[in-house]
Amino acid sequence: MNAVKAIIDYYRRRRAVTLLWHHGLLFGSCTVLLLGARAFIGPEVPLFWPLLIWYIVFSLHFLLVRSLTADDEWADERADKVRRHAYDFAHVKDIYIKPITFDPEEDEARRSGAQNRPDKPAD
């Protein structure tokens, strides 16, 4: 029981990403061991469901760690990356500026002008 308590205390002092890496390494190692054991010892042993369940738990763990470690700095970096790699710069600029300076009349004029575009088929 002390060994389990020591392991729990160890991971409580570590960052969540460290636990995720250890979980991933454990999942990968056990998958290789189980597949090897199935190939050499018991080919009739079903492994699909245990591995699928563990994979789902690992995926949820990954999503939880990613969502808990996201902060404003990460969001700003991600938004800048999306803006840098955008091909429709006018659309991105419109999204970036609109929440700050939204004018309903200007928006209505822009929308009415979009109805007469040459690339839009006539009704």
mmCIF file with all atom_site columns, C-alpha atoms in Angstrom:
data_model
loop_
_atom_site.group_PDB
_atom_site.id
_atom_site.type_symbol
_atom_site.label_atom_id
_atom_site.label_alt_id
_atom_site.label_comp_id
_atom_site.label_asym_id
_atom_site.label_entity_id
_atom_site.label_seq_id
_atom_site.pdbx_PDB_ins_code
_atom_site.Cartn_x
_atom_site.Cartn_y
_atom_site.Cartn_z
_atom_site.occupancy
_atom_site.B_iso_or_equiv
_atom_site.pdbx_formal_charge
_atom_site.auth_seq_id
_atom_site.auth_comp_id
_atom_site.auth_asym_id
_atom_site.auth_atom_id
_atom_site.pdbx_PDB_model_num
ATOM 1   C CA . MET A 1 1   ? 0.000   0.000   0.000   1.00 0.00 ? 1   MET A CA 1
ATOM 2   C CA . ASN A 1 2   ? 2.919   2.349   0.682   1.00 0.00 ? 2   ASN A CA 1
ATOM 3   C CA . ALA A 1 3   ? 4.191   1.836   -2.865  1.00 0.00 ? 3   ALA A CA 1
ATOM 4   C CA . VAL A 1 4   ? 0.866   2.963   -4.337  1.00 0.00 ? 4   VAL A CA 1
ATOM 5   C CA . LYS A 1 5   ? 0.832   5.978   -2.022  1.00 0.00 ? 5   LYS A CA 1
ATOM 6   C CA . ALA A 1 6   ? 4.391   6.857   -3.054  1.00 0.00 ? 6   ALA A CA 1
ATOM 7   C CA . ILE A 1 7   ? 3.447   6.674   -6.752  1.00 0.00 ? 7   ILE A CA 1
ATOM 8   C CA . ILE A 1 8   ? 0.409   8.906   -6.186  1.00 0.00 ? 8   ILE A CA 1
ATOM 9   C CA . ASP A 1 9   ? 2.507   11.431  -4.262  1.00 0.00 ? 9   ASP A CA 1
ATOM 10  C CA . TYR A 1 10  ? 5.134   11.372  -7.025  1.00 0.00 ? 10  TYR A CA 1
ATOM 11  C CA . TYR A 1 11  ? 2.604   12.266  -9.722  1.00 0.00 ? 11  TYR A CA 1
ATOM 12  C CA . ARG A 1 12  ? 0.905   14.920  -7.595  1.00 0.00 ? 12  ARG A CA 1
ATOM 13  C CA . ARG A 1 13  ? 4.208   16.804  -7.463  1.00 0.00 ? 13  ARG A CA 1
ATOM 14  C CA . ARG A 1 14  ? 4.725   16.569  -11.239 1.00 0.00 ? 14  ARG A CA 1
ATOM 15  C CA . ARG A 1 15  ? 3.159   18.522  -14.070 1.00 0.00 ? 15  ARG A CA 1
ATOM 16  C CA . ALA A 1 16  ? 0.131   17.021  -15.823 1.00 0.00 ? 16  ALA A CA 1
ATOM 17  C CA . VAL A 1 17  ? 2.109   16.673  -19.060 1.00 0.00 ? 17  VAL A CA 1
ATOM 18  C CA . THR A 1 18  ? 4.598   14.381  -17.304 1.00 0.00 ? 18  THR A CA 1
ATOM 19  C CA . LEU A 1 19  ? 1.774   12.081  -16.254 1.00 0.00 ? 19  LEU A CA 1
ATOM 20  C CA . LEU A 1 20  ? 0.427   12.118  -19.808 1.00 0.00 ? 20  LEU A CA 1
ATOM 21  C CA . TRP A 1 21  ? 3.828   11.121  -21.218 1.00 0.00 ? 21  TRP A CA 1
ATOM 22  C CA . HIS A 1 22  ? 4.157   8.322   -18.681 1.00 0.00 ? 22  HIS A CA 1
ATOM 23  C CA . HIS A 1 23  ? 0.613   7.177   -19.462 1.00 0.00 ? 23  HIS A CA 1
ATOM 24  C CA . GLY A 1 24  ? 1.441   7.146   -23.178 1.00 0.00 ? 24  GLY A CA 1
ATOM 25  C CA . LEU A 1 25  ? 4.660   5.198   -22.646 1.00 0.00 ? 25  LEU A CA 1
ATOM 26  C CA . LEU A 1 26  ? 2.846   2.698   -20.427 1.00 0.00 ? 26  LEU A CA 1
ATOM 27  C CA . PHE A 1 27  ? 0.064   2.322   -23.001 1.00 0.00 ? 27  PHE A CA 1
ATOM 28  C CA . GLY A 1 28  ? 2.542   1.787   -25.846 1.00 0.00 ? 28  GLY A CA 1
ATOM 29  C CA . SER A 1 29  ? 4.687   -0.656  -23.874 1.00 0.00 ? 29  SER A CA 1
ATOM 30  C CA . CYS A 1 30  ? 1.715   -2.701  -22.703 1.00 0.00 ? 30  CYS A CA 1
ATOM 31  C CA . THR A 1 31  ? 0.275   -2.754  -26.216 1.00 0.00 ? 31  THR A CA 1
ATOM 32  C CA . VAL A 1 32  ? 3.538   -4.141  -27.603 1.00 0.00 ? 32  VAL A CA 1
ATOM 33  C CA . LEU A 1 33  ? 3.758   -6.690  -24.772 1.00 0.00 ? 33  LEU A CA 1
ATOM 34  C CA . LEU A 1 34  ? 0.151   -7.814  -25.211 1.00 0.00 ? 34  LEU A CA 1
ATOM 35  C CA . LEU A 1 35  ? 0.481   -8.133  -28.982 1.00 0.00 ? 35  LEU A CA 1
ATOM 36  C CA . GLY A 1 36  ? 3.742   -10.048 -28.579 1.00 0.00 ? 36  GLY A CA 1
ATOM 37  C CA . ALA A 1 37  ? 2.199   -12.348 -25.979 1.00 0.00 ? 37  ALA A CA 1
ATOM 38  C CA . ARG A 1 38  ? -0.775  -12.926 -28.237 1.00 0.00 ? 38  ARG A CA 1
ATOM 39  C CA . ALA A 1 39  ? 1.457   -13.792 -31.180 1.00 0.00 ? 39  ALA A CA 1
ATOM 40  C CA . PHE A 1 40  ? 3.658   -16.228 -29.264 1.00 0.00 ? 40  PHE A CA 1
ATOM 41  C CA . ILE A 1 41  ? 1.558   -17.566 -26.379 1.00 0.00 ? 41  ILE A CA 1
ATOM 42  C CA . GLY A 1 42  ? -2.182  -17.359 -26.984 1.00 0.00 ? 42  GLY A CA 1
ATOM 43  C CA . PRO A 1 43  ? -3.460  -16.373 -30.426 1.00 0.00 ? 43  PRO A CA 1
ATOM 44  C CA . GLU A 1 44  ? -7.051  -16.941 -29.288 1.00 0.00 ? 44  GLU A CA 1
ATOM 45  C CA . VAL A 1 45  ? -6.899  -14.262 -26.562 1.00 0.00 ? 45  VAL A CA 1
ATOM 46  C CA . PRO A 1 46  ? -9.070  -11.266 -27.545 1.00 0.00 ? 46  PRO A CA 1
ATOM 47  C CA . LEU A 1 47  ? -7.247  -7.955  -27.170 1.00 0.00 ? 47  LEU A CA 1
ATOM 48  C CA . PHE A 1 48  ? -9.445  -5.601  -29.147 1.00 0.00 ? 48  PHE A CA 1
ATOM 49  C CA . TRP A 1 49  ? -11.716 -4.449  -26.323 1.00 0.00 ? 49  TRP A CA 1
ATOM 50  C CA . PRO A 1 50  ? -9.068  -3.968  -23.610 1.00 0.00 ? 50  PRO A CA 1
ATOM 51  C CA . LEU A 1 51  ? -6.858  -1.997  -25.993 1.00 0.00 ? 51  LEU A CA 1
ATOM 52  C CA . LEU A 1 52  ? -9.800  0.027   -27.304 1.00 0.00 ? 52  LEU A CA 1
ATOM 53  C CA . ILE A 1 53  ? -10.948 0.931   -23.791 1.00 0.00 ? 53  ILE A CA 1
ATOM 54  C CA . TRP A 1 54  ? -7.424  1.886   -22.751 1.00 0.00 ? 54  TRP A CA 1
ATOM 55  C CA . TYR A 1 55  ? -6.994  3.939   -25.938 1.00 0.00 ? 55  TYR A CA 1
ATOM 56  C CA . ILE A 1 56  ? -10.223 5.837   -25.213 1.00 0.00 ? 56  ILE A CA 1
ATOM 57  C CA . VAL A 1 57  ? -9.094  6.517   -21.626 1.00 0.00 ? 57  VAL A CA 1
ATOM 58  C CA . PHE A 1 58  ? -5.707  7.718   -22.919 1.00 0.00 ? 58  PHE A CA 1
ATOM 59  C CA . SER A 1 59  ? -7.409  9.957   -25.496 1.00 0.00 ? 59  SER A CA 1
ATOM 60  C CA . LEU A 1 60  ? -9.647  11.484  -22.837 1.00 0.00 ? 60  LEU A CA 1
ATOM 61  C CA . HIS A 1 61  ? -6.579  12.003  -20.651 1.00 0.00 ? 61  HIS A CA 1
ATOM 62  C CA . PHE A 1 62  ? -4.854  13.795  -23.550 1.00 0.00 ? 62  PHE A CA 1
ATOM 63  C CA . LEU A 1 63  ? -7.872  16.041  -24.164 1.00 0.00 ? 63  LEU A CA 1
ATOM 64  C CA . LEU A 1 64  ? -8.165  16.819  -20.454 1.00 0.00 ? 64  LEU A CA 1
ATOM 65  C CA . VAL A 1 65  ? -4.496  17.793  -20.167 1.00 0.00 ? 65  VAL A CA 1
ATOM 66  C CA . ARG A 1 66  ? -4.678  19.920  -23.319 1.00 0.00 ? 66  ARG A CA 1
ATOM 67  C CA . SER A 1 67  ? -7.793  21.732  -22.144 1.00 0.00 ? 67  SER A CA 1
ATOM 68  C CA . LEU A 1 68  ? -6.468  22.362  -18.623 1.00 0.00 ? 68  LEU A CA 1
ATOM 69  C CA . THR A 1 69  ? -3.102  23.660  -19.819 1.00 0.00 ? 69  THR A CA 1
ATOM 70  C CA . ALA A 1 70  ? -4.607  26.100  -22.336 1.00 0.00 ? 70  ALA A CA 1
ATOM 71  C CA . ASP A 1 71  ? -4.354  29.690  -21.139 1.00 0.00 ? 71  ASP A CA 1
ATOM 72  C CA . ASP A 1 72  ? -4.598  33.161  -22.662 1.00 0.00 ? 72  ASP A CA 1
ATOM 73  C CA . GLU A 1 73  ? -0.990  33.081  -23.843 1.00 0.00 ? 73  GLU A CA 1
ATOM 74  C CA . TRP A 1 74  ? -1.569  29.778  -25.670 1.00 0.00 ? 74  TRP A CA 1
ATOM 75  C CA . ALA A 1 75  ? -4.787  31.150  -27.200 1.00 0.00 ? 75  ALA A CA 1
ATOM 76  C CA . ASP A 1 76  ? -2.993  34.275  -28.435 1.00 0.00 ? 76  ASP A CA 1
ATOM 77  C CA . GLU A 1 77  ? -0.160  32.214  -29.932 1.00 0.00 ? 77  GLU A CA 1
ATOM 78  C CA . ARG A 1 78  ? -2.658  29.904  -31.638 1.00 0.00 ? 78  ARG A CA 1
ATOM 79  C CA . ALA A 1 79  ? -4.675  32.844  -32.995 1.00 0.00 ? 79  ALA A CA 1
ATOM 80  C CA . ASP A 1 80  ? -1.495  34.461  -34.353 1.00 0.00 ? 80  ASP A CA 1
ATOM 81  C CA . LYS A 1 81  ? -0.514  31.187  -36.010 1.00 0.00 ? 81  LYS A CA 1
ATOM 82  C CA . VAL A 1 82  ? -3.943  30.878  -37.633 1.00 0.00 ? 82  VAL A CA 1
ATOM 83  C CA . ARG A 1 83  ? -3.717  34.479  -38.844 1.00 0.00 ? 83  ARG A CA 1
ATOM 84  C CA . ARG A 1 84  ? -0.221  33.929  -40.275 1.00 0.00 ? 84  ARG A CA 1
ATOM 85  C CA . HIS A 1 85  ? -1.288  30.824  -42.182 1.00 0.00 ? 85  HIS A CA 1
ATOM 86  C CA . ALA A 1 86  ? -4.602  32.200  -43.407 1.00 0.00 ? 86  ALA A CA 1
ATOM 87  C CA . TYR A 1 87  ? -5.070  32.564  -47.146 1.00 0.00 ? 87  TYR A CA 1
ATOM 88  C CA . ASP A 1 88  ? -8.147  34.768  -46.914 1.00 0.00 ? 88  ASP A CA 1
ATOM 89  C CA . PHE A 1 89  ? -6.586  37.748  -45.153 1.00 0.00 ? 89  PHE A CA 1
ATOM 90  C CA . ALA A 1 90  ? -9.573  40.044  -45.679 1.00 0.00 ? 90  ALA A CA 1
ATOM 91  C CA . HIS A 1 91  ? -11.858 37.539  -43.973 1.00 0.00 ? 91  HIS A CA 1
ATOM 92  C CA . VAL A 1 92  ? -9.462  37.111  -41.041 1.00 0.00 ? 92  VAL A CA 1
ATOM 93  C CA . LYS A 1 93  ? -9.070  40.879  -40.698 1.00 0.00 ? 93  LYS A CA 1
ATOM 94  C CA . ASP A 1 94  ? -12.858 41.245  -40.746 1.00 0.00 ? 94  ASP A CA 1
ATOM 95  C CA . ILE A 1 95  ? -13.196 38.682  -37.946 1.00 0.00 ? 95  ILE A CA 1
ATOM 96  C CA . TYR A 1 96  ? -10.418 40.347  -35.968 1.00 0.00 ? 96  TYR A CA 1
ATOM 97  C CA . ILE A 1 97  ? -11.806 43.899  -36.299 1.00 0.00 ? 97  ILE A CA 1
ATOM 98  C CA . LYS A 1 98  ? -15.565 43.281  -36.263 1.00 0.00 ? 98  LYS A CA 1
ATOM 99  C CA . PRO A 1 99  ? -16.010 42.587  -32.521 1.00 0.00 ? 99  PRO A CA 1
ATOM 100 C CA . ILE A 1 100 ? -14.243 45.872  -31.755 1.00 0.00 ? 100 ILE A CA 1
ATOM 101 C CA . THR A 1 101 ? -15.816 48.180  -34.340 1.00 0.00 ? 101 THR A CA 1
ATOM 102 C CA . PHE A 1 102 ? -19.099 46.697  -35.503 1.00 0.00 ? 102 PHE A CA 1
ATOM 103 C CA . ASP A 1 103 ? -21.337 49.059  -37.450 1.00 0.00 ? 103 ASP A CA 1
ATOM 104 C CA . PRO A 1 104 ? -24.724 47.536  -38.441 1.00 0.00 ? 104 PRO A CA 1
ATOM 105 C CA . GLU A 1 105 ? -25.215 49.969  -41.344 1.00 0.00 ? 105 GLU A CA 1
ATOM 106 C CA . GLU A 1 106 ? -21.806 49.175  -42.802 1.00 0.00 ? 106 GLU A CA 1
ATOM 107 C CA . ASP A 1 107 ? -22.478 45.471  -42.382 1.00 0.00 ? 107 ASP A CA 1
ATOM 108 C CA . GLU A 1 108 ? -25.817 45.802  -44.180 1.00 0.00 ? 108 GLU A CA 1
ATOM 109 C CA . ALA A 1 109 ? -24.140 47.689  -47.051 1.00 0.00 ? 109 ALA A CA 1
ATOM 110 C CA . ARG A 1 110 ? -21.484 45.021  -47.307 1.00 0.00 ? 110 ARG A CA 1
ATOM 111 C CA . ARG A 1 111 ? -24.117 42.288  -47.377 1.00 0.00 ? 111 ARG A CA 1
ATOM 112 C CA . SER A 1 112 ? -26.226 44.028  -50.016 1.00 0.00 ? 112 SER A CA 1
ATOM 113 C CA . GLY A 1 113 ? -23.114 44.489  -52.156 1.00 0.00 ? 113 GLY A CA 1
ATOM 114 C CA . ALA A 1 114 ? -22.439 40.774  -51.868 1.00 0.00 ? 114 ALA A CA 1
ATOM 115 C CA . GLN A 1 115 ? -25.746 40.038  -53.583 1.00 0.00 ? 115 GLN A CA 1
ATOM 116 C CA . ASN A 1 116 ? -24.508 41.608  -56.843 1.00 0.00 ? 116 ASN A CA 1
ATOM 117 C CA . ARG A 1 117 ? -21.235 39.731  -57.096 1.00 0.00 ? 117 ARG A CA 1
ATOM 118 C CA . PRO A 1 118 ? -20.403 38.387  -60.566 1.00 0.00 ? 118 PRO A CA 1
ATOM 119 C CA . ASP A 1 119 ? -19.414 34.982  -59.177 1.00 0.00 ? 119 ASP A CA 1
ATOM 120 C CA . LYS A 1 120 ? -22.789 34.519  -57.458 1.00 0.00 ? 120 LYS A CA 1
ATOM 121 C CA . PRO A 1 121 ? -25.472 32.924  -59.656 1.00 0.00 ? 121 PRO A CA 1
ATOM 122 C CA . ALA A 1 122 ? -28.613 34.939  -60.296 1.00 0.00 ? 122 ALA A CA 1
ATOM 123 C CA . ASP A 1 123 ? -31.825 33.899  -58.513 1.00 0.00 ? 123 ASP A CA 1
#
